[in-house]
Coordinates of C-alpha atoms in Angstrom, one line a residue:
M11 CA 20.2 -3.9 -29.9
P12 CA 17.3 -6.3 -30.1
P13 CA 14.9 -6.2 -27.1
L14 CA 15.0 -8.7 -24.3
L15 CA 11.2 -9.0 -24.5
Q16 CA 8.9 -8.0 -27.4
V17 CA 5.2 -7.8 -26.9
Q18 CA 2.9 -7.4 -29.9
D19 CA -0.9 -6.8 -30.1
L20 CA -1.6 -8.0 -26.6
T21 CA -5.4 -8.1 -25.8
K22 CA -7.3 -9.1 -22.7
S23 CA -10.9 -8.7 -21.7
Y24 CA -13.0 -9.6 -18.6
A25 CA -16.5 -8.1 -18.6
T26 CA -15.0 -5.2 -20.6
P27 CA -11.7 -4.9 -22.5
V28 CA -8.7 -4.4 -20.2
L29 CA -5.9 -4.4 -22.7
R30 CA -6.3 -3.4 -26.3
E31 CA -3.6 -4.4 -28.8
V32 CA -0.7 -3.4 -26.6
S33 CA 2.8 -3.6 -28.1
L34 CA 5.9 -2.9 -26.1
A35 CA 9.6 -3.6 -26.2
L36 CA 11.7 -4.1 -23.0
Q37 CA 15.5 -3.8 -23.2
A38 CA 18.1 -5.5 -21.1
G39 CA 19.9 -3.0 -18.8
E40 CA 16.9 -0.7 -18.6
I41 CA 14.4 0.4 -15.9
H42 CA 11.1 0.8 -17.8
A43 CA 8.3 2.4 -15.8
L44 CA 4.6 1.6 -16.6
V45 CA 2.1 4.2 -15.4
G46 CA -1.6 4.9 -15.6
E47 CA -4.7 5.3 -13.6
N48 CA -6.2 2.4 -11.6
G49 CA -8.0 0.2 -14.1
A50 CA -5.7 1.2 -17.0
G51 CA -4.4 -2.3 -17.4
K52 CA -1.0 -2.1 -15.8
S53 CA -1.2 -5.0 -13.4
T54 CA -3.0 -7.2 -15.9
F55 CA -0.3 -6.6 -18.5
C56 CA 2.4 -7.6 -15.9
R57 CA 0.5 -10.6 -14.7
I58 CA 0.3 -11.9 -18.3
L59 CA 4.1 -11.5 -18.7
A60 CA 4.7 -13.3 -15.4
G61 CA 2.5 -16.3 -16.4
L62 CA -0.2 -15.5 -13.8
T63 CA -3.0 -14.6 -16.3
P64 CA -3.6 -16.0 -19.8
P65 CA -4.0 -13.4 -22.6
D66 CA -6.9 -13.5 -25.1
S67 CA -4.5 -12.8 -28.0
G68 CA -1.0 -11.4 -28.7
R69 CA 2.5 -12.5 -29.5
F70 CA 5.7 -12.6 -27.3
R71 CA 9.3 -13.0 -28.2
L72 CA 12.0 -13.5 -25.5
D73 CA 15.5 -13.1 -26.8
G74 CA 14.0 -13.4 -30.3
R75 CA 12.3 -16.7 -29.6
P76 CA 8.6 -17.3 -29.1
Y77 CA 7.5 -17.0 -25.5
Q78 CA 4.1 -18.0 -24.1
P79 CA 4.3 -18.6 -20.3
R80 CA 1.8 -21.3 -19.1
S81 CA 2.3 -20.5 -15.4
R82 CA 4.3 -18.4 -12.9
R83 CA 6.9 -21.2 -12.6
D84 CA 7.2 -21.4 -16.4
A85 CA 7.9 -17.7 -16.5
E86 CA 10.5 -17.9 -13.8
A87 CA 12.2 -20.7 -15.6
H88 CA 12.6 -18.3 -18.5
G89 CA 14.0 -15.6 -16.2
I90 CA 10.9 -13.5 -15.6
S91 CA 10.0 -12.8 -12.0
M92 CA 7.2 -10.6 -10.5
V93 CA 6.8 -9.1 -7.1
L94 CA 3.0 -8.6 -6.7
Q95 CA 1.3 -5.6 -5.2
E96 CA -0.8 -8.1 -3.2
L97 CA 1.7 -9.9 -1.0
N98 CA 2.3 -13.5 -1.9
L99 CA 3.8 -14.7 1.4
I100 CA 2.7 -17.6 3.6
P101 CA 2.0 -16.1 7.1
T102 CA 2.8 -19.2 9.1
L103 CA 6.2 -19.8 7.5
T104 CA 9.3 -18.0 8.6
V105 CA 11.0 -15.1 6.6
A106 CA 13.7 -17.5 5.4
E107 CA 11.3 -20.2 4.4
N108 CA 9.2 -17.7 2.3
M109 CA 12.3 -16.3 0.6
F110 CA 13.5 -19.8 -0.5
L111 CA 10.2 -21.6 -0.7
E112 CA 11.0 -23.2 -4.1
S113 CA 14.7 -23.9 -3.5
F114 CA 15.4 -24.9 0.0
P115 CA 19.1 -25.8 0.5
H116 CA 19.0 -29.5 1.5
R117 CA 21.0 -32.7 1.8
W118 CA 19.6 -36.1 1.4
G119 CA 16.1 -34.7 1.7
W120 CA 16.7 -32.7 4.9
I121 CA 16.6 -28.9 4.8
R122 CA 19.9 -27.3 5.7
R123 CA 18.7 -24.8 8.2
D124 CA 22.1 -23.2 8.8
R125 CA 22.5 -22.5 5.1
L126 CA 18.9 -21.3 4.7
R127 CA 19.4 -18.7 7.5
A128 CA 22.8 -17.6 6.2
A129 CA 21.4 -17.1 2.6
A130 CA 18.4 -15.2 4.0
R131 CA 20.5 -12.9 6.1
E132 CA 22.7 -12.1 3.2
L133 CA 19.7 -11.1 1.0
L134 CA 18.0 -9.2 3.8
G135 CA 21.2 -7.3 4.5
R136 CA 21.2 -6.0 0.9
L137 CA 18.0 -4.1 1.6
G138 CA 19.0 -2.9 5.0
L139 CA 16.9 -5.5 6.8
G140 CA 19.7 -7.1 8.8
H141 CA 17.6 -6.5 12.0
I142 CA 14.9 -9.0 10.8
D143 CA 15.4 -12.5 12.2
P144 CA 15.2 -15.0 9.3
D145 CA 13.4 -17.5 11.7
R146 CA 10.7 -15.0 12.6
P147 CA 7.2 -15.9 11.2
V148 CA 6.2 -13.5 8.4
A149 CA 2.8 -12.9 10.1
E150 CA 4.6 -10.9 12.9
L151 CA 6.0 -8.4 10.4
G152 CA 4.4 -5.2 9.3
I153 CA 3.1 -4.7 5.8
G154 CA 6.2 -2.7 4.8
E155 CA 8.6 -5.2 6.1
Q156 CA 6.7 -8.0 4.4
Q157 CA 6.9 -6.0 1.1
L158 CA 10.7 -5.8 1.4
V159 CA 11.0 -9.5 2.2
E160 CA 9.1 -10.3 -1.0
I161 CA 11.3 -7.9 -3.0
A162 CA 14.4 -9.5 -1.5
A163 CA 13.1 -12.9 -2.6
G164 CA 12.6 -11.5 -6.1
F165 CA 16.3 -10.5 -6.3
R166 CA 17.2 -14.0 -5.1
R167 CA 15.9 -15.6 -8.2
R168 CA 18.2 -15.7 -11.2
C169 CA 15.9 -13.5 -13.3
R170 CA 16.6 -11.3 -16.4
L171 CA 13.3 -9.3 -16.1
L172 CA 12.1 -8.3 -12.7
I173 CA 8.6 -6.9 -12.5
L174 CA 7.8 -4.7 -9.5
D175 CA 4.2 -3.7 -8.9
E176 CA 3.9 -0.7 -6.5
P177 CA 7.0 -1.9 -4.5
T178 CA 7.3 1.3 -2.4
A179 CA 3.6 1.7 -1.4
A180 CA 4.2 1.0 2.3
L181 CA 7.9 2.0 2.5
T182 CA 9.5 5.1 4.1
D183 CA 12.1 7.2 2.3
P184 CA 15.2 5.5 3.7
E185 CA 13.8 2.0 2.7
I186 CA 13.0 3.4 -0.7
D187 CA 16.5 4.7 -1.1
R188 CA 18.0 1.3 -0.3
L189 CA 15.6 -0.5 -2.7
F190 CA 16.5 1.9 -5.5
R191 CA 20.2 1.2 -5.0
Q192 CA 19.5 -2.5 -5.5
I193 CA 17.3 -1.9 -8.5
R194 CA 20.0 0.2 -10.2
A195 CA 22.6 -2.4 -9.4
F196 CA 20.4 -5.1 -11.0
R197 CA 20.1 -2.9 -14.1
D198 CA 23.8 -2.2 -14.3
Q199 CA 24.4 -5.9 -14.3
G200 CA 22.3 -6.3 -17.4
G201 CA 18.9 -7.0 -15.9
A202 CA 15.7 -5.4 -17.1
V203 CA 13.1 -3.9 -14.7
L204 CA 9.5 -3.2 -15.4
Y205 CA 8.4 -0.8 -12.7
I206 CA 4.8 0.1 -11.8
S207 CA 4.2 3.1 -9.5
H208 CA 1.7 5.9 -8.9
R209 CA 4.4 8.0 -7.3
L210 CA 5.6 10.1 -10.3
E211 CA 8.5 11.6 -8.4
E212 CA 9.9 8.0 -8.2
I213 CA 9.6 7.6 -11.9
R214 CA 11.7 10.7 -12.5
R215 CA 14.3 9.5 -10.0
L216 CA 14.6 5.9 -11.2
A217 CA 13.3 5.1 -14.6
D218 CA 15.2 5.2 -18.0
R219 CA 12.0 5.0 -20.0
V220 CA 8.3 5.5 -19.2
T221 CA 5.2 4.1 -20.9
V222 CA 1.7 5.4 -20.2
L223 CA -1.4 3.2 -20.4
R224 CA -4.9 4.7 -20.6
D225 CA -8.0 2.6 -20.9
G226 CA -6.0 -0.4 -22.0
R227 CA -4.0 1.3 -24.7
I228 CA -0.5 2.8 -24.8
V229 CA -0.8 6.5 -25.3
A230 CA 2.9 7.4 -25.0
S231 CA 6.4 5.8 -24.5
R232 CA 9.3 8.1 -24.0
P233 CA 12.7 8.5 -22.3
A234 CA 11.9 9.4 -18.7
A235 CA 14.1 12.5 -18.7
E236 CA 12.1 14.0 -21.5
V237 CA 8.6 14.0 -19.8
S238 CA 7.6 16.1 -16.8
S239 CA 5.3 14.8 -14.0
E240 CA 2.6 17.3 -15.1
E241 CA 2.7 15.8 -18.6
L242 CA 2.5 12.3 -17.3
V243 CA -0.6 13.2 -15.3
R244 CA -2.2 14.7 -18.4
L245 CA -1.4 11.6 -20.4
M246 CA -2.7 9.2 -17.7
V247 CA -6.0 10.9 -17.1
G248 CA -6.6 12.5 -20.5
R249 CA -7.4 15.9 -19.0
E250 CA -5.9 18.6 -16.8
L251 CA -6.0 17.6 -13.1
E252 CA -6.1 19.9 -10.2
T253 CA -2.9 20.0 -8.2
G254 CA -2.8 19.2 -4.5
V255 CA -3.3 22.2 -2.3
D256 CA -1.9 22.4 1.2
R257 CA -4.6 22.4 3.9
A258 CA -5.3 25.9 5.1
P259 CA -4.9 26.6 8.9
T260 CA -8.2 26.0 10.7
A261 CA -9.6 26.4 14.1
H262 CA -10.0 23.1 15.9
G263 CA -12.8 22.0 18.2
A264 CA -12.8 20.1 21.5
V265 CA -10.6 17.1 22.2
A266 CA -12.1 14.0 20.6
L267 CA -9.6 11.4 21.7
E268 CA -6.8 11.5 24.2
V269 CA -4.3 8.7 24.5
R270 CA -1.9 8.5 27.5
G271 CA 1.0 6.1 28.1
L272 CA -0.2 3.6 25.6
Q273 CA 1.9 0.4 25.5
A274 CA 1.2 -2.6 23.2
G275 CA 4.0 -5.1 22.4
P276 CA 7.5 -4.1 21.6
R277 CA 6.6 -1.2 19.2
V278 CA 4.3 0.9 21.2
R279 CA 6.1 2.2 24.4
G280 CA 4.2 4.9 26.2
V281 CA 2.6 6.8 23.3
G282 CA 0.5 9.8 24.1
F283 CA -1.4 12.4 22.1
A284 CA -4.6 14.4 21.8
L285 CA -6.8 14.5 18.7
H286 CA -9.3 17.3 18.2
Y287 CA -12.6 17.5 16.3
G288 CA -12.1 19.3 13.0
E289 CA -8.4 18.3 12.9
I290 CA -6.2 16.1 10.7
L291 CA -3.4 14.7 12.8
G292 CA -0.6 12.8 11.0
L293 CA 1.6 10.0 12.4
A294 CA 5.1 9.9 10.7
G295 CA 8.0 7.7 11.3
L296 CA 10.3 5.0 9.9
M297 CA 9.2 1.5 9.2
G298 CA 8.9 -0.3 12.6
A299 CA 8.4 2.9 14.5
G300 CA 5.0 1.7 15.8
R301 CA 2.6 3.8 13.7
T302 CA 0.3 1.0 12.6
E303 CA 0.6 -0.7 15.9
T304 CA -0.5 2.5 17.7
L305 CA -3.7 2.7 15.5
R306 CA -4.5 -0.9 16.1
A307 CA -4.0 -0.6 19.8
V308 CA -6.2 2.5 20.0
F309 CA -8.9 0.7 18.0
G310 CA -8.8 -2.5 20.1
A311 CA -7.5 -4.7 17.2
D312 CA -4.4 -5.4 19.2
R313 CA -4.3 -5.7 23.0
A314 CA -2.9 -2.8 24.9
E315 CA -0.9 -3.8 28.0
A316 CA -0.9 -0.3 29.6
G317 CA -2.2 3.2 29.2
E318 CA -5.6 4.8 28.9
I319 CA -7.8 6.3 26.3
R320 CA -10.3 9.1 27.0
L321 CA -13.1 10.1 24.6
G322 CA -13.9 13.8 24.8
G323 CA -10.7 14.5 26.8
D324 CA -12.5 14.4 30.2
G325 CA -14.3 11.2 29.8
P326 CA -13.6 8.1 31.8
A327 CA -10.3 6.2 31.2
I328 CA -10.8 3.1 29.0
R329 CA -9.0 0.7 26.8
F330 CA -10.9 -0.9 24.0
R331 CA -10.7 -4.7 24.2
S332 CA -12.1 -5.3 20.7
P333 CA -12.8 -3.4 17.5
S334 CA -16.6 -3.7 18.0
Q335 CA -16.2 -1.8 21.3
A336 CA -14.4 1.0 19.5
V337 CA -17.0 1.1 16.7
R338 CA -19.8 1.5 19.2
A339 CA -17.8 4.4 20.8
G340 CA -17.8 6.2 17.4
L341 CA -14.4 5.1 15.9
G342 CA -13.7 3.8 12.4
L343 CA -10.5 2.3 11.1
V344 CA -9.4 2.2 7.5
T345 CA -6.7 -0.5 7.6
E346 CA -3.3 -0.6 5.9
D347 CA -4.2 -3.7 3.9
R348 CA -7.7 -3.1 2.7
K349 CA -7.9 -6.3 0.6
S350 CA -7.3 -8.8 3.5
E351 CA -8.4 -6.7 6.5
G352 CA -10.9 -4.1 5.2
L353 CA -13.1 -5.7 2.6
L354 CA -14.9 -8.9 1.7
L355 CA -13.7 -9.0 -1.9
P356 CA -16.3 -11.5 -3.4
Q357 CA -19.2 -9.6 -1.8
P358 CA -21.0 -6.7 -3.5
V359 CA -20.3 -3.1 -2.8
R360 CA -23.7 -2.9 -0.9
V361 CA -22.6 -5.6 1.6
N362 CA -19.2 -4.1 2.3
L363 CA -20.6 -0.6 2.7
T364 CA -23.5 -1.4 5.1
L365 CA -22.0 -4.2 7.1
P366 CA -21.2 -2.3 10.4
G367 CA -24.5 -0.4 10.2
L368 CA -27.0 -3.2 9.3
G369 CA -28.9 -2.4 12.5
R370 CA -30.4 0.7 10.9
F371 CA -31.9 -1.4 8.1
R372 CA -33.6 -3.9 10.5
R373 CA -37.2 -4.6 9.8
G374 CA -38.4 -6.8 12.5
P375 CA -36.4 -9.7 14.1
G376 CA -34.1 -11.3 11.6
W377 CA -35.2 -9.2 8.6
I378 CA -33.4 -6.5 6.6
D379 CA -35.1 -3.8 4.6
A380 CA -33.3 -4.6 1.4
A381 CA -34.8 -1.7 -0.6
R382 CA -33.8 0.8 2.0
E383 CA -30.3 -0.7 2.3
T384 CA -29.8 -0.5 -1.5
A385 CA -31.1 3.1 -1.7
E386 CA -28.7 4.1 1.1
T387 CA -25.8 2.4 -0.6
A388 CA -26.6 4.2 -3.9
A389 CA -26.7 7.5 -2.1
W390 CA -23.2 7.0 -0.6
I391 CA -21.9 5.9 -4.0
R392 CA -23.1 9.2 -5.5
R393 CA -21.9 11.2 -2.5
L394 CA -18.3 9.9 -2.6
G395 CA -18.1 9.4 -6.4
I396 CA -17.5 5.6 -6.2
R397 CA -17.2 4.3 -9.7
C398 CA -19.0 1.0 -9.9
A399 CA -21.5 -0.7 -12.3
S400 CA -24.1 -1.0 -9.5
P401 CA -24.3 -1.6 -5.7
E402 CA -24.3 -5.3 -6.5
Q403 CA -20.9 -5.3 -8.3
P404 CA -18.3 -7.4 -6.3
V405 CA -16.1 -4.9 -4.5
G406 CA -13.0 -7.0 -5.6
E407 CA -13.6 -5.8 -9.2
L408 CA -13.2 -2.1 -8.3
S409 CA -10.0 -0.1 -8.6
G410 CA -8.0 0.5 -5.5
G411 CA -9.1 4.1 -5.1
N412 CA -12.8 3.1 -5.3
Q413 CA -12.3 0.2 -2.9
Q414 CA -10.9 2.7 -0.4
K415 CA -13.9 5.0 -0.8
V416 CA -16.2 2.0 0.0
V417 CA -14.3 1.5 3.3
V418 CA -14.6 5.2 4.1
A419 CA -18.3 5.3 3.2
R420 CA -18.9 2.4 5.5
W421 CA -17.7 4.4 8.6
L422 CA -19.5 7.6 7.5
L423 CA -22.8 5.6 7.1
R424 CA -22.2 4.2 10.6
G425 CA -21.9 7.8 11.9
S426 CA -18.3 7.5 13.1
R427 CA -16.9 10.8 14.4
I428 CA -13.3 9.7 14.9
L429 CA -11.7 8.3 11.7
L430 CA -8.3 6.4 11.7
F431 CA -6.6 6.0 8.4
D432 CA -3.6 3.7 7.9
E433 CA -1.8 4.4 4.6
P434 CA -5.0 5.7 2.9
T435 CA -3.5 6.2 -0.5
R436 CA -1.4 3.1 -0.7
G437 CA -1.5 1.6 -4.2
I438 CA -3.9 4.1 -5.8
D439 CA -3.4 6.4 -8.7
V440 CA -2.7 10.1 -8.7
G441 CA -6.3 11.1 -9.6
A442 CA -7.8 8.9 -6.8
R443 CA -5.2 10.2 -4.4
F444 CA -6.4 13.8 -4.9
E445 CA -10.0 12.7 -4.5
L446 CA -9.2 10.9 -1.2
H447 CA -7.3 14.0 0.1
R448 CA -10.3 16.1 -0.7
L449 CA -12.5 13.6 1.1
L450 CA -10.4 13.7 4.2
R451 CA -10.4 17.5 4.3
E452 CA -14.2 17.5 3.9
Q453 CA -14.6 15.2 6.9
A454 CA -12.4 17.4 9.1
D455 CA -14.2 20.5 7.9
Q456 CA -17.5 18.8 8.9
G457 CA -16.2 18.4 12.4
R458 CA -14.9 14.9 12.4
A459 CA -11.5 14.0 14.0
V460 CA -9.1 12.4 11.5
L461 CA -5.9 10.6 12.4
V462 CA -3.7 9.6 9.4
V463 CA -0.6 7.3 9.2
S464 CA 1.4 7.6 6.0
S465 CA 4.8 6.6 4.8
D466 CA 4.7 9.5 2.3
L467 CA 5.9 12.5 4.3
K468 CA 4.9 14.9 1.6
E469 CA 1.4 13.6 1.8
L470 CA 1.3 14.3 5.5
M471 CA 2.7 17.8 5.1
T472 CA 0.0 18.5 2.5
L473 CA -2.9 17.1 4.5
C474 CA -2.3 17.6 8.2
D475 CA -2.8 20.4 10.7
R476 CA -0.2 18.7 13.0
I477 CA 2.3 15.9 12.6
L478 CA 3.5 13.6 15.4
V479 CA 6.7 11.6 14.8
L480 CA 7.2 8.2 16.3
S481 CA 10.6 6.6 16.7
G482 CA 11.3 3.4 18.6
G483 CA 7.7 3.2 19.8
R484 CA 7.7 6.7 21.4
V485 CA 6.6 10.2 20.3
T486 CA 9.9 12.0 19.5
G487 CA 8.5 15.2 17.8
E488 CA 5.4 17.3 17.4
F489 CA 5.1 19.8 14.5
R490 CA 2.4 22.3 13.6
R491 CA 1.6 23.6 10.2
G492 CA 3.9 26.4 9.3
E493 CA 6.5 25.2 11.8
W494 CA 7.7 22.0 10.3
S495 CA 10.3 21.1 7.8
E496 CA 11.2 17.8 6.1
D497 CA 14.6 17.8 7.7
A498 CA 13.3 18.4 11.2
I499 CA 10.7 15.6 10.9
M500 CA 13.3 13.1 9.6
R501 CA 15.6 14.0 12.5
A502 CA 12.8 13.2 14.9
A503 CA 12.1 9.9 13.0
F504 CA 15.7 8.8 13.5
A505 CA 15.9 9.9 17.1
A506 CA 15.7 6.4 18.6
H507 CA 18.4 5.1 16.2
L508 CA 20.8 7.9 17.0
Q509 CA 20.8 7.4 20.8
P510 CA 22.7 4.1 21.8
N511 CA 21.0 4.0 25.2
H512 CA 17.5 4.5 23.9
P513 CA 15.4 1.4 24.1
G514 CA 14.5 1.8 20.4
H515 CA 18.1 1.7 19.3
E516 CA 19.1 -1.4 17.3

């Protein structure tokens, strides 16, 4: 059977080569996974297929005919659609408007709002998102819900090849299961899927075939059933990689942060917990449970309507009214969306790393000691193993894992003793994930208090000393290392949805 899409000798360079003579065949009715470390060329390869980035050289044949997309719209006209890792939604438009932006149902030039809502509800229902109001502005949704809205829009288009770049990075297990059912249904109807993910267990569950990119070259392409996760890791990194080791039980210090009765909007309804120095505390829960909203309310990024926060446990009751107030108190937040909320992408690593601590480099009124700032930046680059050409390289050019390290280094340079991490390994490769896990453990071992939100339950069970579970905006379970199980945590995560009279029930 001839391939749906044939790629031959594809090459692309920026400052250095990104893709080197890549050749690949994609079949109709197949889920084809593309894996590799950050910087291996996966996203660039897919962006070229989707008309978002021009190649330097290479040949394409779609259904046996020459194919050279000039734009994203041109690719979609040929039946190739891509859902980007970086969300491509317009925050001020509604969910329905974003989903049908290029094809509003209309009559005589007027948008048929009733048909638009009905079509959006039908698509949202397929992915288990029937609770989302199609008229709700996208800006009001969490990152995970925005991701699913964009994926639903991808299924809307009449495409033959659907490219998904890290589609599950911010999703919980039930949402992933629903998404996988839709992907398999699309494949069974003759569609082709090119699937990028760093979660190797997903590749084993979903893919028919897997191709490995390393340093811009294909090093292997095999049926997914014939390659183990361990072998994929070796192929991706070109060496043996240490396996993740569960955090050993440790003695904790004094209370660093105590939260009581915190309320913020509809998703944080009386949350309370204590975080100790030397501890890694995890927040688990389903999408919409209030995990991100809790972190943002604690940090002062969102306004808390009630509740109190105490530093040191017996300190005065406070509520941070701005992030700057929280930073001055010794807190640092690594946000869920590092590219839009955590980094100034065009600016160099130096600026991004030293921004909250510029005061320490002041030399007289209005002057910065640039040499000292550069030296301190270089020291943190070495300490955290940040891979960059120099402190002056734009941070937007770094891989996801190295961008995340820059954000962490920023708070360590500032001297933050309480670190809040929201989806810290979202969208980064397996090697960088292990490095970040090691970094979080080191910070706790050095006496810092670490609070981690993750949609990856296995990650929390590997990293944390305790796990709190949120459901319907409330704490519904607390588990200590050695006492938890995946089933027990998931039962707590569904608690608000299993009690009809519970305010979190929908």
